[in-house]
Coordinates of C-alpha atoms and ligand atoms in Angstrom, one line a residue:
M1 CA 34.0 -21.9 -22.2
G2 CA 34.0 -18.0 -21.3
F3 CA 31.8 -18.1 -17.9
E4 CA 31.9 -14.7 -18.0
S5 CA 29.7 -14.2 -21.2
V6 CA 27.4 -16.6 -19.7
V7 CA 26.2 -13.8 -17.1
M8 CA 24.4 -11.7 -19.7
M9 CA 22.4 -15.0 -20.8
R10 CA 18.8 -14.8 -19.2
F11 CA 15.2 -16.3 -20.6
T12 CA 13.4 -14.5 -22.5
L13 CA 9.7 -14.8 -23.3
D14 CA 9.7 -15.3 -27.0
E15 CA 12.4 -17.8 -26.0
I16 CA 10.0 -19.9 -23.5
K17 CA 6.6 -19.2 -24.4
P18 CA 6.0 -22.2 -27.3
F19 CA 7.3 -24.6 -24.0
F20 CA 4.4 -23.1 -21.5
L21 CA 1.9 -26.0 -20.4
E22 CA -0.6 -22.7 -21.8
P23 CA 1.6 -21.3 -24.7
K24 CA -0.8 -18.9 -25.8
L25 CA -1.2 -17.2 -22.5
E26 CA -1.6 -14.2 -23.1
D27 CA 0.6 -11.3 -21.1
R28 CA -1.5 -9.3 -19.6
K29 CA -3.9 -12.3 -18.3
I30 CA -0.3 -14.2 -17.1
A31 CA 0.1 -10.8 -15.2
T32 CA -3.2 -11.1 -13.1
I33 CA -2.1 -14.5 -12.3
L34 CA 0.8 -13.2 -11.2
E35 CA -1.3 -11.1 -8.5
K36 CA -2.2 -14.1 -6.8
I37 CA 0.9 -16.2 -7.5
K38 CA 1.8 -13.6 -5.3
V39 CA -0.8 -13.1 -1.9
M40 CA -0.1 -16.6 -2.4
Y41 CA 3.4 -16.7 -1.3
T42 CA 3.6 -13.6 0.7
I43 CA 0.1 -12.9 2.8
D44 CA -2.2 -16.4 2.1
R45 CA 1.3 -18.8 2.8
K46 CA -0.8 -21.6 5.1
G47 CA -3.0 -23.1 1.6
L48 CA 0.6 -23.5 0.1
P49 CA 1.3 -27.7 1.0
S50 CA -2.5 -28.1 0.0
K51 CA -2.5 -25.6 -3.2
K52 CA -3.5 -27.0 -6.6
W53 CA -1.6 -25.6 -9.9
T54 CA -3.9 -25.0 -12.6
R55 CA -2.0 -24.9 -15.8
T56 CA -2.8 -21.9 -16.5
E57 CA -0.8 -21.1 -12.8
V58 CA 2.1 -22.6 -13.9
S59 CA 3.0 -20.3 -17.4
A60 CA 2.8 -17.6 -15.4
Y61 CA 4.5 -18.9 -12.2
S62 CA 6.4 -20.4 -15.4
A63 CA 7.0 -17.0 -17.3
F64 CA 8.1 -15.1 -14.5
Y65 CA 10.1 -16.4 -11.4
L66 CA 11.3 -19.1 -13.3
T67 CA 13.2 -16.4 -15.6
T68 CA 14.3 -14.1 -12.7
N69 CA 15.5 -17.3 -10.2
V70 CA 17.2 -18.3 -12.8
A71 CA 19.1 -15.3 -12.2
K72 CA 19.7 -15.6 -8.8
L73 CA 22.2 -19.9 -9.3
T74 CA 23.7 -17.4 -11.9
W75 CA 25.5 -15.0 -8.9
L76 CA 25.8 -17.6 -6.5
F77 CA 27.6 -20.0 -9.8
D78 CA 29.6 -16.7 -10.3
Q79 CA 31.1 -16.1 -7.2
L80 CA 32.8 -19.8 -7.0
P81 CA 36.6 -20.6 -7.8
R82 CA 36.6 -21.6 -11.0
E83 CA 37.7 -25.6 -9.9
L84 CA 34.6 -25.5 -8.3
K85 CA 32.4 -24.9 -10.7
E86 CA 34.0 -27.5 -13.3
E87 CA 32.8 -30.2 -10.8
L88 CA 29.3 -29.0 -10.1
R89 CA 29.5 -28.7 -13.9
H90 CA 30.5 -32.4 -14.1
C91 CA 27.8 -33.6 -11.3
D92 CA 24.7 -36.0 -11.5
I93 CA 21.8 -33.2 -10.5
I94 CA 18.7 -32.9 -8.2
D95 CA 16.9 -29.7 -8.6
F96 CA 14.4 -30.5 -4.9
G97 CA 11.1 -28.9 -6.3
T98 CA 11.7 -28.6 -9.3
G99 CA 8.3 -26.8 -9.8
P100 CA 9.3 -26.3 -14.1
G101 CA 13.1 -27.4 -13.5
T102 CA 14.0 -24.0 -12.4
Y103 CA 17.3 -24.8 -11.4
L104 CA 17.6 -27.3 -14.1
L105 CA 17.4 -24.7 -16.1
A106 CA 19.4 -22.1 -14.6
F107 CA 22.5 -25.0 -14.6
L108 CA 22.2 -25.8 -17.8
R109 CA 22.4 -21.8 -18.9
Y110 CA 24.9 -21.4 -16.9
F111 CA 27.0 -23.7 -18.6
E112 CA 25.9 -23.7 -21.8
G113 CA 24.2 -26.7 -22.1
E114 CA 28.1 -28.2 -21.6
V115 CA 27.3 -30.6 -19.1
T116 CA 28.0 -34.9 -19.0
G117 CA 25.7 -35.6 -15.5
D118 CA 22.7 -36.7 -15.0
L119 CA 20.0 -34.3 -14.7
M120 CA 16.8 -35.3 -11.9
G121 CA 14.0 -33.2 -11.1
V122 CA 12.3 -34.4 -8.4
D123 CA 8.7 -32.6 -7.6
K124 CA 5.3 -33.7 -5.6
E125 CA 2.5 -31.7 -8.5
E126 CA 2.8 -34.1 -11.2
L127 CA 2.0 -30.5 -13.3
M128 CA 5.0 -29.2 -12.3
L129 CA 6.9 -31.9 -13.8
E130 CA 4.6 -31.9 -17.1
Q131 CA 6.1 -28.2 -17.9
A132 CA 9.6 -28.8 -15.7
Q133 CA 10.0 -31.8 -19.5
K134 CA 8.5 -29.4 -21.6
L135 CA 10.4 -26.6 -21.4
T136 CA 13.3 -28.4 -20.4
R137 CA 13.4 -30.8 -23.6
G138 CA 12.2 -27.6 -25.2
L139 CA 15.6 -25.8 -24.7
Y140 CA 18.0 -28.7 -23.9
P141 CA 16.7 -31.4 -26.2
K142 CA 20.6 -33.5 -25.8
A143 CA 20.6 -33.3 -21.3
S144 CA 20.3 -36.0 -20.2
L145 CA 16.7 -35.6 -18.6
E146 CA 15.1 -37.3 -16.0
F147 CA 11.7 -36.5 -13.4
F148 CA 10.9 -38.3 -9.9
Q149 CA 8.0 -37.4 -8.1
H150 CA 9.9 -38.5 -5.0
I151 CA 14.3 -39.0 -4.5
P152 CA 15.3 -41.6 -6.8
P153 CA 18.4 -43.8 -6.2
P154 CA 21.7 -42.9 -6.5
H155 CA 23.0 -44.3 -10.2
N156 CA 25.3 -46.4 -11.0
D157 CA 28.4 -44.1 -12.4
Q158 CA 31.1 -42.7 -11.4
N159 CA 29.7 -39.0 -10.7
K160 CA 28.7 -37.0 -7.9
R161 CA 25.6 -35.5 -6.9
L162 CA 24.4 -31.9 -6.6
L163 CA 21.6 -32.0 -4.4
I164 CA 19.1 -28.5 -5.5
F165 CA 16.8 -26.7 -3.0
G166 CA 15.3 -24.0 -4.6
N167 CA 12.5 -21.9 -2.8
S168 CA 11.4 -25.4 -1.4
L169 CA 13.2 -25.9 1.4
N170 CA 10.8 -23.1 3.1
E171 CA 8.0 -25.7 2.3
L172 CA 9.4 -28.4 3.8
S173 CA 9.9 -29.6 7.6
D174 CA 13.1 -29.0 9.3
H175 CA 13.3 -32.8 9.8
E176 CA 12.3 -33.1 5.4
V177 CA 14.8 -31.5 4.6
I178 CA 17.7 -33.9 6.8
G179 CA 15.8 -36.8 5.6
I180 CA 16.0 -36.0 1.7
I181 CA 19.6 -34.9 1.9
E182 CA 19.8 -38.3 3.3
R183 CA 18.4 -40.4 1.3
A184 CA 19.8 -38.4 -1.5
S185 CA 23.1 -39.2 -0.8
A186 CA 25.5 -36.3 -2.4
D187 CA 28.1 -34.8 -2.5
Y188 CA 27.8 -31.2 -3.2
I189 CA 23.8 -29.1 -1.3
L190 CA 22.8 -26.2 -2.5
F191 CA 20.5 -24.1 -1.2
I192 CA 18.3 -21.5 -3.0
E193 CA 16.3 -19.9 -0.4
P194 CA 14.0 -16.5 0.2
G195 CA 15.8 -14.1 1.8
T196 CA 12.9 -14.7 5.3
P197 CA 14.3 -14.5 8.5
V198 CA 11.9 -17.8 9.7
V199 CA 14.6 -19.4 6.2
Y200 CA 17.2 -18.2 7.9
D201 CA 16.5 -20.0 11.2
Q202 CA 15.7 -23.2 9.2
M203 CA 19.2 -22.7 7.7
M204 CA 20.7 -22.3 10.9
K205 CA 20.0 -25.5 11.9
I206 CA 21.0 -27.3 8.8
R207 CA 23.8 -25.6 9.0
D208 CA 24.6 -26.8 11.9
H209 CA 23.2 -30.8 11.0
F210 CA 26.4 -29.9 8.6
K211 CA 28.9 -29.9 11.5
T212 CA 27.5 -32.8 13.1
T213 CA 28.2 -34.7 10.4
K214 CA 31.8 -33.0 9.7
G215 CA 30.3 -31.1 5.7
Q216 CA 32.2 -28.0 4.7
V217 CA 30.4 -24.7 4.2
L218 CA 31.4 -23.8 0.9
F219 CA 29.2 -20.5 0.7
P220 CA 28.6 -18.2 2.3
C221 CA 31.0 -19.1 5.6
P222 CA 34.1 -19.5 5.0
S223 CA 34.6 -22.3 8.6
L224 CA 31.2 -24.6 10.0
D225 CA 33.9 -24.5 13.0
L226 CA 32.6 -20.7 13.5
A227 CA 30.1 -19.0 14.6
C228 CA 28.1 -17.6 12.7
P229 CA 28.9 -14.2 13.7
V230 CA 25.7 -12.5 12.5
K231 CA 23.4 -14.8 14.8
V232 CA 26.2 -14.9 17.9
R233 CA 25.4 -10.8 17.5
L234 CA 21.9 -10.6 17.8
E235 CA 21.8 -13.5 20.2
K236 CA 23.6 -10.8 22.5
E237 CA 22.8 -7.6 22.0
D238 CA 19.1 -6.6 21.3
K239 CA 18.6 -3.3 19.0
Y240 CA 19.9 -6.6 16.8
K241 CA 17.5 -9.3 17.6
D242 CA 15.3 -9.5 13.8
D243 CA 18.9 -8.9 12.3
W244 CA 19.4 -12.7 9.7
C245 CA 21.8 -12.8 7.7
H246 CA 21.5 -13.1 3.5
Q247 CA 21.8 -12.4 0.3
V248 CA 20.0 -9.5 -2.2
W249 CA 20.3 -9.7 -5.7
R250 CA 20.1 -6.5 -7.7
G251 CA 20.3 -6.3 -11.5
T252 CA 17.7 -6.5 -13.8
H253 CA 15.9 -8.9 -16.5
D254 CA 15.7 -9.3 -19.9
Q255 CA 13.1 -6.0 -20.7
S256 CA 9.9 -8.8 -21.9
I257 CA 10.5 -10.7 -17.9
E258 CA 10.5 -6.9 -16.8
R259 CA 7.5 -5.3 -18.4
L260 CA 6.0 -8.5 -17.0
G261 CA 6.6 -7.7 -13.7
Q262 CA 5.7 -3.8 -14.8
L263 CA 2.4 -5.5 -15.6
A264 CA 2.0 -7.4 -12.5
K265 CA 3.2 -4.9 -10.3
I266 CA 6.3 -7.4 -8.9
D267 CA 9.8 -5.8 -8.5
R268 CA 12.4 -8.9 -9.2
K269 CA 15.4 -6.2 -9.2
V270 CA 15.6 -6.4 -5.9
M271 CA 15.9 -11.0 -3.9
P272 CA 16.3 -10.8 -1.1
M273 CA 17.5 -14.9 -0.9
I274 CA 19.1 -17.4 1.1
T275 CA 22.1 -19.4 -0.5
H276 CA 24.3 -21.8 1.0
L277 CA 26.5 -23.9 -0.2
Y278 CA 27.5 -27.2 1.0
A279 CA 29.9 -30.6 0.7
S280 CA 28.7 -33.6 2.6
N281 CA 32.1 -34.6 3.1
K282 CA 35.5 -32.4 4.1
E283 CA 37.5 -34.4 0.7
R284 CA 37.7 -30.4 -0.4
V285 CA 39.8 -27.9 1.5
L286 CA 39.1 -24.8 0.1
D287 CA 41.2 -21.9 -1.5
D288 CA 42.1 -18.9 -0.3
S289 CA 38.9 -16.6 -2.2
Y290 CA 36.8 -17.6 1.0
T291 CA 38.9 -16.0 3.6
K292 CA 37.8 -12.4 1.7
A293 CA 35.6 -9.7 3.4
R294 CA 32.3 -11.0 1.9
F295 CA 29.7 -7.8 2.2
I296 CA 27.0 -8.7 3.6
R297 CA 24.9 -4.9 4.1
F298 CA 24.8 -1.8 2.1
L299 CA 25.0 1.5 5.3
N300 CA 25.4 3.8 3.4
E301 CA 27.0 6.6 0.9
S302 CA 28.4 9.4 1.5
K303 CA 30.4 12.0 -1.7
H304 CA 33.4 10.3 -0.3
A305 CA 32.8 7.2 0.6
F306 CA 30.9 4.0 0.8
L307 CA 30.0 2.6 4.2
W308 CA 29.7 -1.3 3.9
E309 CA 28.5 -3.9 6.8
V310 CA 31.7 -7.1 6.1
C311 CA 32.0 -10.3 7.6
L312 CA 35.2 -11.2 7.9
L313 CA 37.3 -13.4 9.0
E314 CA 40.4 -12.7 10.7
N315 CA 43.4 -14.4 12.8
S316 CA 41.0 -17.2 13.2
E317 CA 37.9 -15.2 14.4
Q318 CA 34.4 -14.9 12.4
K319 CA 33.4 -11.2 13.3
I320 CA 31.7 -8.1 11.4
C321 CA 33.1 -4.9 10.5
Q322 CA 32.3 -1.8 8.5
F323 CA 34.0 -0.8 5.8
E324 CA 34.3 2.8 5.1
I325 CA 35.3 2.6 1.1
P326 CA 36.9 6.2 0.8
K327 CA 36.0 6.7 -3.0
K328 CA 38.8 8.2 -4.8
T329 CA 40.3 5.0 -4.0
M330 CA 38.0 4.2 -6.3
S331 CA 37.7 4.8 -10.6
K332 CA 34.6 6.1 -11.9
K333 CA 34.2 3.1 -13.5
E334 CA 34.5 0.8 -10.0
A335 CA 32.5 3.7 -8.6
K336 CA 29.6 2.8 -11.1
E337 CA 29.7 -1.2 -11.2
F338 CA 30.3 -0.8 -7.0
K339 CA 26.5 1.5 -6.5
K340 CA 24.6 -2.0 -8.3
L341 CA 26.2 -4.6 -6.2
S342 CA 25.1 -7.4 -4.9
V343 CA 24.7 -7.8 -1.4
G344 CA 26.8 -11.2 -0.7
A345 CA 29.3 -11.1 -2.6
S346 CA 33.1 -11.2 -1.1
F347 CA 36.4 -9.0 -2.3
D348 CA 39.6 -9.0 -1.5
Y349 CA 40.6 -5.9 0.3
E350 CA 43.9 -3.7 1.6
Q351 CA 43.8 -1.5 4.7
L352 CA 44.0 1.8 5.3
K353 CA 44.2 2.4 8.2
E354 CA 42.2 1.0 11.2
I355 CA 39.5 3.4 12.9
N356 CA 39.1 1.7 15.0
D357 CA 38.8 -1.8 16.9
H358 CA 35.9 -2.9 14.1
H359 CA 35.7 0.3 12.1
Y360 CA 38.3 0.0 8.6
R361 CA 39.2 1.8 5.6
V362 CA 40.0 -0.4 3.3
K363 CA 40.5 0.0 -0.6
V364 CA 38.8 -3.7 -2.4
N365 CA 39.3 -4.6 -5.7
I366 CA 35.9 -4.5 -7.3
L367 CA 36.8 -6.1 -10.9
S368 CA 39.3 -8.4 -10.0
Ligands
LIG1 C1 7.8 -22.6 -4.9 S1 8.4 -24.1 -5.5 C2 9.4 -23.7 -6.3 C3 9.7 -24.1 -7.7 C4 11.1 -23.6 -8.4 N1 12.4 -24.2 -7.6 C5 11.6 -22.0 -7.9 O1 12.9 -21.9 -7.5 O2 10.7 -21.4 -9.5 C6 8.0 -25.2 -4.9 C7 8.4 -26.2 -5.4 O3 8.2 -27.6 -4.4 C8 7.3 -28.9 -4.2 N2 6.9 -29.3 -3.2 C9 7.4 -28.7 -1.5 N3 6.2 -30.1 -0.7 C10 7.0 -30.7 -1.3 C11 7.9 -32.4 -1.5 N4 7.5 -33.3 -0.6 N5 8.5 -33.3 -2.3 C12 8.7 -32.9 -3.5 N6 7.7 -31.4 -4.1 C13 7.9 -30.9 -3.0 C14 5.9 -28.0 -5.0 O4 5.5 -28.8 -5.8 C15 6.4 -26.5 -5.7 O5 6.5 -27.0 -7.9

C-alpha cells in the first residue's frame, strides 16, 4: 500500500455532508455554531461534562473538528515505523470518546479502508454515536463497525487491540483514564489530545502509569526509563516553569474546510497537540528510528540557518539541545519543506560541529 500517497487524502465537506445528522445545514449556519462550540471548548469548559449536544451542533462539529482532527492521526502515523503501522492496521480499534467517529474515520482513511480488525466507537452521548454510525457506515460500508456507550468486553479473536483517546482524556479524571485502560486490556494505547499544559500534566501521570505497569512508550519519547527532559528542566529552572512538551501540527486542510474556518474565524492551520503512543508490554523492540533527534521547538530563522530545540537521546542520556541547521546544507526544496515542519517530527542528523555542550551545528536528513 502506498501510505505516503494517503497523506494528501483529506475529507471534503461535500463528501461527508450527506451523512450528517442534518445534511441540509448551510455553511454560514455551520460557522455560527462553530463559533459557539469554540467558546465552549476554550473559555467555558466547565459546562462540558453535562453538555447535551443538538443535531445541528453534532453536524457542525463533524464538518470542522472531525475533518481537521483527522490530520493529526495522519501526521502521527507518518512518524511511525512501517512495521508498527502494519501491526496497528490489523488491530481491533476502540475509539474512546469517538464523538462523530473521528478517529475511526481517520484510521480507515489512513489505510484506505484496508483494515482487518473490528472498529468500535465508544461515547456516552447518544447523538454522537448516531452521527458516528451514520458517517462511518456511510463512508466505509464494508468495515466491521460497532458502537457502545461503555467499553465493550474483549472479543474472542486473536487480534491485538488499539485503544484511542482522541480529545477525550481531557474530559476525564486520571482515575477514570486508568480504569478505561485496564478494562480495555489493549495492546496499544494512543492519545491525541489538545496541546495544553493541563493535558501535559495529565499525560505525565499516564506516562508514570505505563512505567509502573512495565509498558513501553513508542511515541514521542525514546524510553520510559529516562525522565522527560522538559519536565526535569521546568522543575529546575524558573524561566522554564511554564514550559510543556507538545507537538504542533502545521498544514492546510481541504479548501471546503478552510473556507468554514474563515467563516467561523477559527484557524486550524496550526494545531497544538499532545500525542503519545504506548504499548502495554515490552514485547515490541524499538528500532533505531526512535533514537533520532525530535524537533520540539522552533527558535529562530536567520538568513543562514534554522535554530531548533531538539530532544535527544545521547550516551544513555535524554537531553534538550539546540540544533543550528545551516541552510547551505539543504537544497532549496528541502529548505522549503523545513519551513513547513510540524513540531514533534524526528530526523536523522549528522553533527558538523559541537558549539558547546548542548548546542550543535548539524545537517539533517529531511527527505528520507
Ligand atoms: C471533544 S469530543 C472528541 C470527539 C472526537 N474524539 C474528536 O477528537 O473529534 C469528546 C467526546 O468524549 C465523549 N466523552 C466524554 N466523557 C466520556 C465518558 N466518560 N464516556 C464516554 N464518552 C465520553 C464526549 O461525549 C465527546 O463526544
